[in-house]
């Protein structure tokens, strides 16, 4: 199934914003999470999603 | 508490080796610089690797390396959270939302600078360009002063006891930067990013890993921090509060997170990174490279304060840092900005975490970081003065040629460097505040018209101009009146009111007007104002022009032009694939 770039863009943006909102909610709820751990793993998750996104787009559309 | 003589020699060797490389790049680039397109946007031929690295290096400078660790040290680990915002929205979000549209719109409109892009987009021939050019020149210079000030704090450790050493170094740095920028323009600034980024990443990773190992691992780091916060807590933070979010200082942190995240979106030095990109693939892969770079550098910079405070120091790390700052600054008491000495303390103090011999190289790397970010700011500011304020502004009716404009750009470079050096000779305190103020002010004028102009056809030039001027005024006034660290005794107007008036409270913090960053306030004014004025404005934009423009930027069409930029084919692995010509539009190439 081919999906166009707009779909992936929206998906990635949704995930990015979702991660940030999730972290804010977790923090705001006062959960005892270490800032270092949340930031580090949050960044790793965001990077991973981005790489998957770019790889998928390249498979589907090249330089379009 | 300084570099030993051998290390000092190594510093200067490394420093001048780097400067020598920059000069060579400048000379080589000058042969490639044939016209104003080459000079300002590298002929729109930059590939993915340099697009990504250039974005990352422009994003973070010595201000980050000096300011961020200090804030984490004093105010708690929650400030590391800013990295996540900078990465996800400040970098990836910017590439996704702005990247390709900015690239295509700038090419379609023939824009070389951000003011030009905004003015052409809104079809304004009179006001936007000269005003935006002037705003950018002024506030980029202020940003530049903060960078030179960061440099001073670092270089002080080279010359303990020498009174004017820093001032001499600033003048030398200014002269070198101006010389090779005048020679090479945008090409030299972009290629130097590649070298600088490698040095910075290596240095920061060594610093962080070395620091964690020296402390005995994360558990020992946390235990040491708890002990130090118990004896030297600031703003009433307990050890738990230092390690967790939210706490009493969270509103300040969120303000900083917002300005460092969205402040990049409307900053001309960041937006023009997209102008130089070759094609969509450059933007796409550039995003991955920029994101990786931003994660490593930003995370390490904020984490450095965590690692520094967690070092096992007899008597406490904070007491040691304060003593170090006092000795380095040569003052009788602990300097107010003692926490900004965190990075030098970790590099050259008795409790330095870097391996012996590496300190000099790392110092040289940070100095290099300051210089290369400075170059781009000077380039953007001088371009704004020459092209937007001079050629297309006050001299609009006199048909000034591109060659003459290039000359004015080069004179502007000299003028801006001289002004910056003069201001940096008497540096202000709190460089991060100064830096964020300049970002907030720039964005007050440019952010909303720029971003809205990429997606919304109904924005009008009157809305762009009025919302920008009003928001800029609000940003400057808010900073002058409410910023506690900058409010002078001569301007007591609203300062006390700003500190004592409660706007609202949460279980963790209470918000006063002075806690709210000028970026948030100015954008809070600019956004509704822009849309309201656009809706009410009877002078509607040209529908045919906008339909044509938006058809182009939202399609796969590319203008047929020679994009064989100097560094278009720089590759790392398989990422930097060659440009595939996609000549599908026969419209006249931009001017």
XYZ file of C-alpha atoms in Angstrom:
655
model
C 0.000 0.000 0.000
C 1.406 3.371 -0.944
C 0.813 6.272 1.349
C 1.644 9.801 0.362
C 3.947 12.143 2.201
C 1.143 14.117 3.769
C -0.029 11.019 5.580
C 3.426 10.329 6.979
C 3.967 13.961 7.813
C 0.766 14.083 9.798
C 1.604 10.799 11.490
C 5.060 11.921 12.517
C 3.851 15.302 13.654
C 1.146 13.592 15.663
C 3.663 11.302 17.308
C 6.066 14.163 18.037
C 3.404 16.321 19.594
C 1.991 13.258 21.365
C 5.337 12.474 22.975
C 5.726 16.032 24.201
C 2.156 16.221 25.491
C 2.532 12.828 27.166
C 5.669 13.940 28.955
C 4.025 17.162 30.065
C 1.010 15.245 31.391
C 3.228 12.756 33.185
C 5.154 15.566 34.768
C 2.110 17.604 35.579
C 0.523 14.582 37.253
C 3.429 14.706 39.640
C 4.683 11.216 38.910
C 8.088 10.582 40.389
C 10.010 10.336 37.161
C 13.584 11.422 36.876
C 13.946 14.257 34.387
C 17.125 12.781 32.994
C 15.505 9.448 32.141
C 12.359 10.939 30.626
C 14.305 13.380 28.485
C 16.803 10.808 27.303
C 14.292 8.113 26.362
C 11.861 10.680 24.958
C 14.572 11.949 22.604
C 15.501 8.432 21.552
C 11.833 7.675 20.766
C 11.446 10.851 18.712
C 14.624 10.142 16.771
C 13.538 6.567 16.066
C 10.148 7.668 14.725
C 11.823 10.260 12.505
C 14.217 7.744 11.007
C 11.374 5.307 10.295
C 9.426 8.140 8.666
C 12.258 9.186 6.373
C 13.101 5.612 5.450
C 9.483 4.907 4.582
C 9.174 8.035 2.455
C 12.317 7.161 0.567
C 10.932 3.714 -0.205
C 7.695 5.179 -1.486
C 8.541 8.369 -3.231
C 12.233 9.084 -3.556
C 12.817 12.741 -4.128
C 9.191 13.599 -4.905
C 42.891 26.796 38.224
C 43.884 27.426 34.680
C 45.516 25.728 31.792
C 49.150 24.934 32.434
C 51.691 26.443 29.990
C 51.854 23.307 27.843
C 48.053 23.150 27.606
C 47.923 26.847 26.751
C 50.295 26.218 23.852
C 48.057 23.356 22.712
C 45.037 25.620 22.873
C 46.592 28.198 20.606
C 47.898 25.542 18.223
C 44.435 23.981 17.924
C 42.744 27.359 17.723
C 44.957 28.736 14.983
C 44.835 25.426 13.111
C 41.050 25.792 13.033
C 41.238 29.442 12.028
C 43.767 28.504 9.342
C 41.335 25.941 7.978
C 38.598 28.564 7.895
C 40.847 30.944 5.990
C 41.679 28.270 3.424
C 37.971 27.485 3.057
C 37.313 31.194 2.601
C 39.904 31.525 -0.155
C 38.689 28.392 -1.944
C 35.067 29.494 -1.591
C 35.815 32.935 -2.977
C 36.598 31.309 -6.315
C 33.127 29.745 -6.306
C 31.405 32.983 -5.328
C 30.427 34.551 -8.626
C 27.256 36.430 -7.776
C 24.965 37.502 -4.962
C 23.057 34.173 -5.097
C 26.339 32.361 -4.491
C 27.284 34.689 -1.678
C 24.040 34.647 0.255
C 22.404 31.269 -0.357
C 25.253 29.190 -1.816
C 23.422 28.972 -5.163
C 20.666 26.909 -3.495
C 22.813 23.841 -3.959
C 23.506 22.525 -0.457
C 22.960 18.805 0.080
C 21.476 16.926 3.012
C 24.559 16.530 5.210
C 25.451 20.192 5.214
C 21.817 21.278 5.439
C 21.413 19.213 8.620
C 24.714 20.083 10.231
C 24.405 23.724 9.301
C 20.986 23.884 10.980
C 22.303 22.208 14.122
C 25.406 24.318 14.423
C 23.440 27.504 13.804
C 20.921 26.454 16.460
C 23.500 26.023 19.217
C 26.461 28.204 19.974
C 28.725 29.092 22.869
C 25.670 30.595 24.508
C 24.320 27.064 24.842
C 27.594 25.651 26.088
C 28.035 28.395 28.682
C 24.459 29.200 29.637
C 22.729 25.820 29.706
C 24.944 23.828 32.090
C 24.803 26.726 34.526
C 21.013 26.780 34.546
C 20.787 23.038 35.162
C 23.324 23.343 37.962
C 21.480 26.114 39.774
C 17.818 25.520 38.906
C 17.515 21.763 38.595
C 17.475 18.906 36.133
C 14.030 19.841 34.787
C 15.812 22.228 32.431
C 17.074 19.215 30.495
C 13.484 18.787 29.352
C 14.129 21.673 26.967
C 16.193 19.268 24.868
C 13.102 17.229 24.076
C 11.219 20.332 22.956
C 14.179 21.607 20.910
C 14.550 18.240 19.219
C 10.936 17.387 18.476
C 9.464 20.767 17.574
C 12.451 23.101 17.284
C 14.197 20.817 14.806
C 12.013 18.027 13.393
C 8.857 20.140 13.510
C 10.655 23.019 11.788
C 11.915 20.783 8.991
C 8.512 19.166 8.476
C 6.384 22.269 8.662
C 8.695 24.923 7.245
C 11.527 23.172 5.414
C 10.404 22.327 1.914
C 7.807 25.083 1.625
C 10.361 27.703 2.662
C 12.889 26.322 0.187
C 10.441 26.378 -2.693
C 8.852 29.702 -1.853
C 12.224 31.420 -1.514
C 13.272 30.055 -4.884
C 10.007 30.872 -6.621
C 10.079 34.435 -5.293
C 13.824 34.805 -5.803
C 14.229 35.692 -2.140
C 17.708 35.717 -0.620
C 16.765 36.906 2.863
C 13.853 36.363 5.235
C 12.617 39.978 4.997
C 12.667 39.624 1.219
C 10.662 36.421 1.427
C 8.038 37.992 3.684
C 7.834 41.181 1.622
C 7.520 39.321 -1.684
C 5.012 36.883 -0.232
C 2.781 39.735 0.947
C 3.550 41.812 -2.169
C 4.720 44.736 -0.104
C 7.027 47.130 -1.889
C 7.548 49.788 0.733
C 7.755 48.951 4.398
C 8.279 45.319 5.360
C 11.756 44.836 3.888
C 13.531 47.911 5.248
C 11.891 47.619 8.671
C 12.538 43.876 8.937
C 16.087 44.421 7.699
C 16.728 46.966 10.399
C 15.094 44.835 13.119
C 17.198 41.856 12.115
C 20.424 43.852 11.979
C 19.841 45.307 15.458
C 18.776 42.130 17.232
C 21.236 39.850 15.492
C 23.942 42.196 16.714
C 22.605 41.858 20.260
C 22.672 38.075 19.857
C 26.201 38.346 18.577
C 27.211 40.311 21.666
C 25.931 37.466 23.840
C 28.060 35.029 21.860
C 31.169 37.136 22.202
C 30.448 37.432 25.905
C 30.253 33.657 26.193
C 33.604 33.540 24.517
C 35.021 35.913 27.103
C 34.034 33.679 29.981
C 35.843 30.790 28.355
C 38.935 32.678 27.370
C 39.383 34.135 30.836
C 40.688 30.783 32.004
C 43.529 31.072 29.520
C 44.919 34.212 31.054
C 44.347 34.281 34.801
C 45.552 37.641 36.040
C 46.052 39.229 32.607
C 43.782 42.222 32.593
C 43.062 42.831 28.902
C 43.622 39.386 27.430
C 39.962 38.772 26.718
C 39.524 42.098 24.982
C 42.484 41.398 22.737
C 41.103 37.935 21.928
C 37.702 39.363 21.057
C 39.252 41.862 18.662
C 41.371 39.153 17.014
C 38.344 36.848 16.656
C 36.268 39.660 15.196
C 38.959 40.518 12.668
C 39.435 36.910 11.559
C 35.706 36.264 11.275
C 35.119 39.397 9.240
C 38.057 38.718 6.928
C 37.062 35.303 5.772
C 33.361 36.115 5.643
C 34.104 39.019 3.330
C 36.153 36.676 1.171
C 33.901 33.635 1.135
C 30.341 34.525 2.120
C 27.805 31.749 2.600
C 29.959 28.971 1.163
C 32.650 29.398 3.786
C 30.142 29.670 6.624
C 28.414 26.441 5.610
C 31.501 24.311 5.068
C 33.045 25.430 8.350
C 29.940 23.961 10.022
C 31.065 20.488 9.049
C 34.383 20.863 10.819
C 32.935 22.587 13.845
C 30.171 20.055 14.352
C 32.608 17.156 14.480
C 34.761 18.930 17.062
C 31.797 19.894 19.236
C 30.221 16.450 19.295
C 33.513 14.765 20.152
C 34.301 17.263 22.903
C 30.877 17.168 24.538
C 30.612 13.389 24.508
C 34.056 13.110 26.079
C 33.106 15.653 28.720
C 29.873 13.904 29.672
C 31.129 10.335 29.604
C 34.278 11.359 31.487
C 32.179 13.162 34.099
C 29.828 10.247 34.726
C 32.749 7.815 34.987
C 34.678 10.078 37.357
C 31.668 10.421 39.629
C 31.253 6.636 39.771
C 28.085 6.229 37.672
C 24.579 7.702 37.732
C 23.729 6.478 41.251
C 26.801 8.169 42.699
C 26.060 11.272 40.641
C 22.562 11.530 42.116
C 23.829 10.932 45.663
C 26.426 13.681 45.299
C 23.815 16.066 43.919
C 21.495 15.404 46.851
C 24.303 16.152 49.279
C 25.299 19.348 47.466
C 21.728 20.650 47.113
C 21.201 20.048 50.832
C 24.041 22.460 51.626
C 23.787 24.860 48.669
C 20.165 24.926 47.512
C 18.910 27.935 45.585
C 15.404 29.346 45.280
C 14.326 27.005 48.067
C 14.675 23.866 45.948
C 15.016 20.597 47.813
C 17.023 17.713 46.366
C 13.819 16.010 45.181
C 12.652 19.193 43.520
C 16.045 19.614 41.874
C 15.709 16.170 40.312
C 12.009 16.266 39.377
C 9.486 18.350 37.504
C 7.409 20.395 38.183
C 8.759 22.703 40.846
C 8.606 26.354 41.791
C 10.672 27.389 38.794
C 8.792 25.469 36.123
C 7.117 28.502 34.566
C 10.509 30.052 33.823
C 11.656 26.773 32.335
C 8.610 26.506 30.092
C 9.161 30.062 28.868
C 12.737 29.201 27.987
C 11.587 25.962 26.337
C 9.132 27.858 24.147
C 11.547 30.546 23.016
C 14.362 28.098 22.302
C 11.941 25.827 20.443
C 9.748 28.139 18.397
C 12.249 30.986 18.399
C 14.161 29.113 15.731
C 11.165 29.028 13.410
C 11.181 32.744 12.719
C 14.887 33.419 13.150
C 16.398 34.544 9.854
C 19.652 32.652 10.389
C 17.652 29.416 10.769
C 15.129 30.054 7.974
C 17.892 30.772 5.480
C 19.279 27.280 6.115
C 16.281 26.108 4.095
C 16.931 28.693 1.365
C 20.271 27.057 0.638
C 18.956 23.480 0.365
C 19.110 21.813 -3.010
C 15.930 19.761 -3.055
C 13.310 17.963 -1.017
C 15.611 15.067 -0.309
C 18.184 17.464 1.166
C 15.531 18.714 3.570
C 14.337 15.221 4.441
C 17.720 13.674 5.181
C 18.959 16.961 6.546
C 16.215 16.643 9.170
C 17.581 13.311 10.407
C 21.122 14.662 10.573
C 20.058 17.880 12.292
C 17.914 15.957 14.793
C 20.723 13.592 15.695
C 23.160 16.445 16.092
C 20.736 18.526 18.169
C 20.004 15.574 20.446
C 23.678 14.908 21.178
C 24.787 18.503 21.611
C 21.753 19.902 23.414
C 21.381 16.920 25.719
C 25.066 16.961 26.614
C 25.061 20.721 27.190
C 22.112 20.644 29.622
C 23.314 17.401 31.193
C 26.752 18.940 31.795
C 25.296 20.932 34.708
C 23.921 17.688 36.160
C 27.243 15.902 35.753
C 29.210 18.851 37.106
C 27.145 19.201 40.255
C 27.367 15.456 40.849
C 31.142 15.407 41.049
C 32.577 14.215 44.370
C 34.142 17.435 45.625
C 35.172 17.891 49.265
C 33.161 20.783 50.669
C 30.618 20.566 47.859
C 30.749 21.141 44.103
C 28.840 24.423 44.282
C 31.272 25.964 46.758
C 34.129 24.869 44.518
C 32.478 26.346 41.421
C 31.840 29.661 43.167
C 35.453 29.852 44.322
C 36.604 29.007 40.795
C 34.405 31.736 39.293
C 35.704 34.281 41.775
C 39.345 33.409 41.095
C 38.894 33.326 37.332
C 37.069 36.627 37.205
C 39.652 38.130 39.556
C 36.916 39.661 41.713
C 36.740 40.200 45.469
C 33.488 38.305 45.825
C 31.603 35.519 44.061
C 30.366 36.872 40.693
C 26.591 37.018 40.252
C 26.863 34.779 37.202
C 29.023 32.164 38.951
C 26.969 29.314 37.502
C 27.990 30.340 33.966
C 31.481 29.145 34.859
C 30.239 25.538 34.982
C 31.773 24.523 31.673
C 35.196 26.136 32.340
C 35.112 24.566 35.839
C 34.569 21.137 34.299
C 37.377 21.712 31.831
C 40.244 23.314 33.720
C 39.586 23.373 37.479
C 41.136 21.038 40.043
C 38.033 18.887 39.581
C 38.075 18.916 35.787
C 36.471 15.878 34.213
C 38.288 15.991 30.883
C 41.377 13.858 30.321
C 44.651 15.736 30.698
C 45.579 17.405 27.428
C 42.031 17.356 26.073
C 41.005 20.553 27.831
C 42.909 22.762 25.405
C 41.349 21.083 22.393
C 37.869 21.339 23.853
C 38.309 25.008 24.689
C 39.443 25.611 21.130
C 36.356 23.735 19.899
C 34.013 25.893 21.933
C 35.775 28.999 20.746
C 35.296 27.719 17.221
C 31.603 27.162 17.932
C 31.223 30.776 18.927
C 33.001 31.992 15.856
C 31.052 29.990 13.311
C 27.662 30.815 14.786
C 28.811 34.405 14.862
C 29.685 34.268 11.176
C 26.196 33.296 10.178
C 24.641 35.981 12.334
C 26.906 38.569 10.774
C 26.046 37.260 7.320
C 22.323 37.468 7.999
C 22.571 40.903 9.599
C 24.760 42.347 6.847
C 22.529 40.854 4.141
C 19.531 42.468 5.804
C 21.231 45.836 5.908
C 22.527 45.697 2.331
C 19.734 44.001 0.469
C 16.621 44.749 2.491
C 17.335 48.099 4.081
C 19.597 49.584 1.385
C 18.988 48.060 -2.066
C 15.285 47.302 -1.808
C 14.471 49.831 0.917
C 15.825 53.345 1.015
C 17.501 53.090 -2.441
C 14.648 51.241 -4.102
C 14.106 53.873 -6.773
C 17.760 54.149 -7.763
C 18.223 50.730 -9.354
C 21.175 49.583 -7.267
C 22.925 46.622 -8.907
C 23.655 43.313 -7.197
C 27.364 44.037 -7.454
C 26.957 47.275 -5.548
C 24.795 45.484 -2.999
C 27.508 42.895 -2.529
C 29.942 45.691 -1.770
C 27.547 47.183 0.770
C 27.148 43.717 2.310
C 30.869 43.509 2.808
C 31.074 46.994 4.320
C 28.163 46.050 6.571
C 30.056 42.991 7.763
C 32.909 45.207 8.870
C 30.565 47.686 10.555
C 28.624 44.987 12.423
C 31.780 43.254 13.608
C 33.216 46.548 14.847
C 29.996 47.428 16.698
C 29.775 43.939 18.207
C 33.389 43.929 19.302
C 32.960 47.352 20.892
C 29.865 46.176 22.762
C 31.516 42.901 23.744
C 34.447 44.730 25.269
C 32.068 45.717 28.056
C 30.002 42.530 28.205
C 26.645 42.349 29.937
C 25.772 39.729 32.530
C 23.417 36.789 31.882
C 24.251 35.906 28.320
C 21.409 33.414 27.965
C 18.883 36.099 28.867
C 20.347 38.467 26.318
C 20.366 35.767 23.667
C 16.750 34.796 24.342
C 15.688 38.442 24.305
C 17.138 38.873 20.831
C 15.385 35.690 19.626
C 12.084 36.800 21.126
C 12.322 40.242 19.542
C 13.242 38.926 16.112
C 10.425 36.421 16.214
C 7.983 39.041 17.378
C 8.348 40.679 13.987
C 8.876 37.699 11.691
C 7.416 34.468 13.083
C 3.690 34.881 12.473
C 3.886 36.500 9.005
C 6.488 33.931 7.937
C 4.752 30.752 9.112
C 1.236 31.917 8.262
C 2.484 33.056 4.866
C 3.574 29.534 4.011
C 0.122 28.049 4.582
C -2.569 30.731 4.653
C -3.443 32.752 1.584
C -5.597 35.335 3.286
C -2.937 37.118 5.339
C -2.418 40.717 4.233
C 0.647 42.915 4.150
C -0.978 45.380 6.520
C -1.561 42.572 9.034
C 2.032 41.385 8.699
C 3.415 44.848 9.291
C 1.155 45.997 12.112
C 1.217 42.718 14.058
C 5.010 42.658 13.743
C 5.556 46.194 14.966
C 3.113 45.860 17.867
C 4.537 42.497 18.974
C 8.105 43.771 18.766
C 7.207 46.768 20.907
C 5.543 44.490 23.449
C 8.575 42.170 23.554
C 11.036 44.998 24.148
C 8.877 46.709 26.776
C 8.182 43.440 28.597
C 11.884 42.660 28.756
C 12.898 46.132 29.902
C 10.170 46.469 32.511
C 9.819 42.968 33.927
C 13.074 41.099 33.513
C 14.408 41.051 37.030
C 18.009 40.655 36.023
C 17.950 43.504 33.535
C 15.620 45.938 35.202
C 17.758 48.901 36.139
C 17.157 51.135 39.151
C 16.293 53.913 36.718
C 13.374 51.922 35.363
C 11.410 50.774 38.399
C 8.052 51.338 36.708
C 6.450 47.933 36.823
C 9.216 45.734 38.161
C 7.929 45.339 41.711
C 4.392 44.920 40.489
C 5.610 42.251 38.073
C 7.333 40.336 40.830
C 4.646 40.498 43.477
C 1.374 40.309 41.558
C 0.026 36.763 41.353
C -1.586 35.922 38.036
C -2.473 32.327 38.861
C -1.221 29.475 40.976
C -0.721 25.748 40.568
C 0.159 23.225 43.293
C 3.781 23.636 42.298
C 4.307 27.221 41.249
C 2.765 30.669 41.231
C 2.959 32.767 38.106
C 3.827 36.472 38.247
C 4.052 38.751 35.195
C 7.833 38.763 35.440
C 7.882 34.944 35.227
C 6.413 35.044 31.724
C 8.938 35.270 28.939
C 8.654 38.139 26.484
C 8.475 35.583 23.675
C 5.177 34.187 24.964
C 3.684 37.618 25.523
C 4.714 39.005 22.136
C 3.462 35.937 20.259
C 0.268 36.072 22.291
C -0.226 39.544 20.844
C 1.038 38.869 17.314
C -1.025 35.771 16.503
C -4.556 37.115 17.110
C -3.627 40.546 15.786
C -2.397 39.122 12.487
C -5.531 37.106 11.862
C -7.944 39.810 13.028
C -6.354 42.507 10.869
C -6.217 40.149 7.886
C -9.907 39.420 8.274
C -10.848 43.095 8.568
C -8.464 44.416 5.920
C -10.223 45.436 2.725
C -6.978 45.464 0.720
C -7.070 41.764 -0.113
C -4.039 39.951 -1.592
C -3.811 39.127 -5.310
C -5.609 35.813 -5.750
C -3.956 34.868 -9.033
C -0.452 35.461 -7.650
C -1.177 33.422 -4.533
C -2.822 30.556 -6.400
C 0.226 30.269 -8.634
C 2.618 30.476 -5.678
C 0.772 27.940 -3.531
C 0.317 25.570 -6.457
C 4.069 25.551 -6.846
C 5.131 25.179 -3.216
C 2.649 22.417 -2.505
C 3.511 20.419 -5.636
C 6.453 18.302 -6.750
C 7.416 20.870 -9.401
C 10.921 22.296 -9.347
C 12.216 25.351 -11.180
C 14.700 24.301 -13.838
C 18.041 25.754 -12.806
C 21.622 24.727 -12.295
C 21.774 23.612 -8.692
C 25.259 22.208 -8.862
C 26.243 24.078 -5.723
C 29.773 23.832 -4.447
C 28.992 21.306 -1.749
C 25.940 19.672 -3.285
C 27.453 16.234 -3.351
C 29.028 15.964 0.103
C 28.015 12.494 1.265
C 28.002 10.445 4.411
C 27.199 6.858 3.550
C 24.225 6.736 1.236
C 22.459 9.769 2.574
C 23.670 12.547 0.330
C 22.334 11.227 -2.935
C 22.941 13.341 -5.975
C 20.319 15.728 -7.148
C 17.907 14.348 -9.668
C 16.947 17.073 -12.058
C 13.236 17.456 -12.149
C 12.692 20.111 -14.707
C 8.990 20.199 -14.891
C 8.325 23.889 -14.807
C 9.367 26.282 -17.480
C 8.730 29.481 -15.617
C 11.348 32.189 -15.680
C 14.057 31.523 -13.131
C 14.203 33.974 -10.257
C 16.234 37.130 -10.581
